[in-house]
JSON list of C-alpha atoms in Angstrom, two decimals:
[
{"chain": "A", "resi": 89, "resn": "UNK", "atom": "CA", "xyz": [21.13, -8.88, 0.40]},
{"chain": "A", "resi": 90, "resn": "UNK", "atom": "CA", "xyz": [17.63, -7.42, 0.43]},
{"chain": "A", "resi": 91, "resn": "UNK", "atom": "CA", "xyz": [18.89, -4.16, 1.94]},
{"chain": "A", "resi": 92, "resn": "UNK", "atom": "CA", "xyz": [21.31, -3.86, -0.98]},
{"chain": "A", "resi": 93, "resn": "UNK", "atom": "CA", "xyz": [18.54, -4.76, -3.45]},
{"chain": "A", "resi": 94, "resn": "UNK", "atom": "CA", "xyz": [16.18, -2.12, -2.06]},
{"chain": "A", "resi": 95, "resn": "UNK", "atom": "CA", "xyz": [19.01, 0.43, -2.13]},
{"chain": "A", "resi": 96, "resn": "UNK", "atom": "CA", "xyz": [19.65, -0.32, -5.81]},
{"chain": "A", "resi": 97, "resn": "UNK", "atom": "CA", "xyz": [15.94, -0.09, -6.61]},
{"chain": "A", "resi": 98, "resn": "UNK", "atom": "CA", "xyz": [15.77, 3.29, -4.89]},
{"chain": "A", "resi": 99, "resn": "UNK", "atom": "CA", "xyz": [18.66, 4.52, -7.04]},
{"chain": "A", "resi": 100, "resn": "UNK", "atom": "CA", "xyz": [17.01, 3.28, -10.24]},
{"chain": "A", "resi": 101, "resn": "UNK", "atom": "CA", "xyz": [13.50, 4.45, -9.30]},
{"chain": "A", "resi": 102, "resn": "UNK", "atom": "CA", "xyz": [13.87, 7.36, -6.87]},
{"chain": "A", "resi": 103, "resn": "UNK", "atom": "CA", "xyz": [10.20, 8.38, -7.08]},
{"chain": "A", "resi": 104, "resn": "UNK", "atom": "CA", "xyz": [9.05, 5.01, -5.70]},
{"chain": "A", "resi": 105, "resn": "UNK", "atom": "CA", "xyz": [9.03, 3.87, -2.10]},
{"chain": "A", "resi": 106, "resn": "UNK", "atom": "CA", "xyz": [10.01, 0.26, -1.43]},
{"chain": "A", "resi": 107, "resn": "UNK", "atom": "CA", "xyz": [9.34, -2.30, 1.25]},
{"chain": "A", "resi": 108, "resn": "UNK", "atom": "CA", "xyz": [10.02, -5.94, 1.92]},
{"chain": "A", "resi": 109, "resn": "UNK", "atom": "CA", "xyz": [8.05, -8.56, 3.75]},
{"chain": "A", "resi": 110, "resn": "UNK", "atom": "CA", "xyz": [6.93, -12.14, 4.21]},
{"chain": "A", "resi": 111, "resn": "UNK", "atom": "CA", "xyz": [3.36, -13.33, 3.96]},
{"chain": "A", "resi": 112, "resn": "UNK", "atom": "CA", "xyz": [1.90, -14.04, 7.39]},
{"chain": "A", "resi": 113, "resn": "UNK", "atom": "CA", "xyz": [0.22, -17.22, 6.14]},
{"chain": "A", "resi": 114, "resn": "UNK", "atom": "CA", "xyz": [2.42, -18.30, 3.22]},
{"chain": "A", "resi": 115, "resn": "UNK", "atom": "CA", "xyz": [0.76, -20.27, 0.45]},
{"chain": "A", "resi": 116, "resn": "UNK", "atom": "CA", "xyz": [3.93, -21.15, -1.47]},
{"chain": "A", "resi": 117, "resn": "UNK", "atom": "CA", "xyz": [7.03, -23.06, -0.46]},
{"chain": "A", "resi": 118, "resn": "UNK", "atom": "CA", "xyz": [9.87, -22.48, 0.10]},
{"chain": "A", "resi": 119, "resn": "UNK", "atom": "CA", "xyz": [9.57, -19.46, 2.33]},
{"chain": "A", "resi": 120, "resn": "UNK", "atom": "CA", "xyz": [10.26, -16.37, 0.25]},
{"chain": "A", "resi": 121, "resn": "UNK", "atom": "CA", "xyz": [10.56, -12.62, 0.67]},
{"chain": "A", "resi": 122, "resn": "UNK", "atom": "CA", "xyz": [8.66, -10.03, -1.34]},
{"chain": "A", "resi": 123, "resn": "UNK", "atom": "CA", "xyz": [10.32, -6.76, -2.34]},
{"chain": "A", "resi": 124, "resn": "UNK", "atom": "CA", "xyz": [7.76, -4.39, -3.77]},
{"chain": "A", "resi": 125, "resn": "UNK", "atom": "CA", "xyz": [7.08, -0.78, -4.57]},
{"chain": "A", "resi": 126, "resn": "UNK", "atom": "CA", "xyz": [4.29, 0.81, -2.57]},
{"chain": "A", "resi": 127, "resn": "UNK", "atom": "CA", "xyz": [2.68, 2.38, -5.64]},
{"chain": "A", "resi": 128, "resn": "UNK", "atom": "CA", "xyz": [0.78, -0.86, -6.38]},
{"chain": "A", "resi": 129, "resn": "UNK", "atom": "CA", "xyz": [0.17, -0.02, -9.99]},
{"chain": "A", "resi": 130, "resn": "UNK", "atom": "CA", "xyz": [0.68, -2.66, -12.62]},
{"chain": "A", "resi": 131, "resn": "UNK", "atom": "CA", "xyz": [-0.97, -5.20, -14.85]},
{"chain": "A", "resi": 132, "resn": "UNK", "atom": "CA", "xyz": [-0.58, -8.02, -12.29]},
{"chain": "A", "resi": 133, "resn": "UNK", "atom": "CA", "xyz": [-2.56, -6.16, -9.62]},
{"chain": "A", "resi": 134, "resn": "UNK", "atom": "CA", "xyz": [-5.91, -7.29, -10.98]},
{"chain": "A", "resi": 135, "resn": "UNK", "atom": "CA", "xyz": [-8.28, -7.06, -8.02]},
{"chain": "A", "resi": 136, "resn": "UNK", "atom": "CA", "xyz": [-8.65, -6.03, -4.40]},
{"chain": "A", "resi": 137, "resn": "UNK", "atom": "CA", "xyz": [-7.66, -9.52, -3.15]},
{"chain": "A", "resi": 138, "resn": "UNK", "atom": "CA", "xyz": [-4.24, -9.13, -4.80]},
{"chain": "A", "resi": 139, "resn": "UNK", "atom": "CA", "xyz": [-3.84, -5.65, -3.32]},
{"chain": "A", "resi": 140, "resn": "UNK", "atom": "CA", "xyz": [-5.00, -6.68, 0.17]},
{"chain": "A", "resi": 141, "resn": "UNK", "atom": "CA", "xyz": [-2.69, -9.70, 0.26]},
{"chain": "A", "resi": 142, "resn": "UNK", "atom": "CA", "xyz": [0.31, -7.35, 0.20]},
{"chain": "A", "resi": 143, "resn": "UNK", "atom": "CA", "xyz": [-0.93, -5.21, 3.11]},
{"chain": "A", "resi": 144, "resn": "UNK", "atom": "CA", "xyz": [-0.77, -5.84, 6.86]},
{"chain": "A", "resi": 145, "resn": "UNK", "atom": "CA", "xyz": [-1.74, -8.18, 8.41]},
{"chain": "A", "resi": 146, "resn": "UNK", "atom": "CA", "xyz": [-1.06, -10.41, 5.37]},
{"chain": "A", "resi": 147, "resn": "UNK", "atom": "CA", "xyz": [2.43, -9.10, 4.64]},
{"chain": "A", "resi": 148, "resn": "UNK", "atom": "CA", "xyz": [4.69, -8.76, 7.66]},
{"chain": "A", "resi": 149, "resn": "UNK", "atom": "CA", "xyz": [7.72, -6.50, 7.39]},
{"chain": "A", "resi": 150, "resn": "UNK", "atom": "CA", "xyz": [11.09, -8.23, 7.38]},
{"chain": "A", "resi": 151, "resn": "UNK", "atom": "CA", "xyz": [12.29, -6.23, 10.40]},
{"chain": "A", "resi": 152, "resn": "UNK", "atom": "CA", "xyz": [9.25, -7.37, 12.38]},
{"chain": "A", "resi": 153, "resn": "UNK", "atom": "CA", "xyz": [9.89, -11.01, 11.46]},
{"chain": "A", "resi": 154, "resn": "UNK", "atom": "CA", "xyz": [13.55, -10.69, 12.48]},
{"chain": "A", "resi": 155, "resn": "UNK", "atom": "CA", "xyz": [12.59, -9.06, 15.79]},
{"chain": "A", "resi": 156, "resn": "UNK", "atom": "CA", "xyz": [10.10, -11.86, 16.51]},
{"chain": "A", "resi": 157, "resn": "UNK", "atom": "CA", "xyz": [12.79, -14.46, 15.80]},
{"chain": "A", "resi": 158, "resn": "UNK", "atom": "CA", "xyz": [15.27, -12.64, 18.05]},
{"chain": "A", "resi": 159, "resn": "UNK", "atom": "CA", "xyz": [12.62, -12.59, 20.79]},
{"chain": "A", "resi": 160, "resn": "UNK", "atom": "CA", "xyz": [12.01, -16.29, 20.13]},
{"chain": "A", "resi": 161, "resn": "UNK", "atom": "CA", "xyz": [8.37, -15.83, 19.24]},
{"chain": "A", "resi": 162, "resn": "UNK", "atom": "CA", "xyz": [7.12, -19.20, 17.93]},
{"chain": "A", "resi": 163, "resn": "UNK", "atom": "CA", "xyz": [7.18, -19.25, 14.15]},
{"chain": "A", "resi": 164, "resn": "UNK", "atom": "CA", "xyz": [8.85, -15.86, 14.00]},
{"chain": "A", "resi": 165, "resn": "UNK", "atom": "CA", "xyz": [5.71, -14.24, 12.67]},
{"chain": "A", "resi": 166, "resn": "UNK", "atom": "CA", "xyz": [2.21, -13.21, 13.50]},
{"chain": "A", "resi": 167, "resn": "UNK", "atom": "CA", "xyz": [-0.39, -15.55, 12.11]},
{"chain": "A", "resi": 168, "resn": "UNK", "atom": "CA", "xyz": [-4.04, -15.06, 11.37]},
{"chain": "A", "resi": 169, "resn": "UNK", "atom": "CA", "xyz": [-6.65, -17.77, 11.04]},
{"chain": "A", "resi": 170, "resn": "UNK", "atom": "CA", "xyz": [-7.72, -18.96, 7.60]},
{"chain": "A", "resi": 171, "resn": "UNK", "atom": "CA", "xyz": [-11.24, -17.69, 8.30]},
{"chain": "A", "resi": 172, "resn": "UNK", "atom": "CA", "xyz": [-10.01, -14.24, 9.35]},
{"chain": "A", "resi": 173, "resn": "UNK", "atom": "CA", "xyz": [-7.74, -14.08, 6.30]},
{"chain": "A", "resi": 174, "resn": "UNK", "atom": "CA", "xyz": [-10.56, -15.08, 3.98]},
{"chain": "A", "resi": 175, "resn": "UNK", "atom": "CA", "xyz": [-12.88, -12.45, 5.46]},
{"chain": "A", "resi": 176, "resn": "UNK", "atom": "CA", "xyz": [-10.24, -9.71, 5.30]},
{"chain": "A", "resi": 177, "resn": "UNK", "atom": "CA", "xyz": [-9.35, -10.47, 1.68]},
{"chain": "A", "resi": 178, "resn": "UNK", "atom": "CA", "xyz": [-13.00, -9.97, 0.73]},
{"chain": "A", "resi": 179, "resn": "UNK", "atom": "CA", "xyz": [-13.25, -6.54, 2.36]},
{"chain": "A", "resi": 180, "resn": "UNK", "atom": "CA", "xyz": [-12.79, -3.21, 0.65]},
{"chain": "A", "resi": 181, "resn": "UNK", "atom": "CA", "xyz": [-9.21, -2.20, -0.03]},
{"chain": "A", "resi": 182, "resn": "UNK", "atom": "CA", "xyz": [-7.04, -2.09, 3.08]},
{"chain": "A", "resi": 183, "resn": "UNK", "atom": "CA", "xyz": [-5.20, 1.21, 3.28]}
]
């Protein structure tokens, strides 16, 4: 479904690039997938913490998650410690 969704978004907004991913350390349940444009411009992107939380290592690409599950990696994703996450979110923008 998400491949179809991204395809439709690309048709509607051809100047944008799109990606999809799952937060490495999710804070909301149930598990959910983010589909977002890589332009990161909008009224909801209020500070660097919001921006950084949608960059690696916080957002893991769907293909990477699937590959980890296929390879039977525990949890299917890479995780980072709460301390490391907190420190990274406070840094300058992650490019």
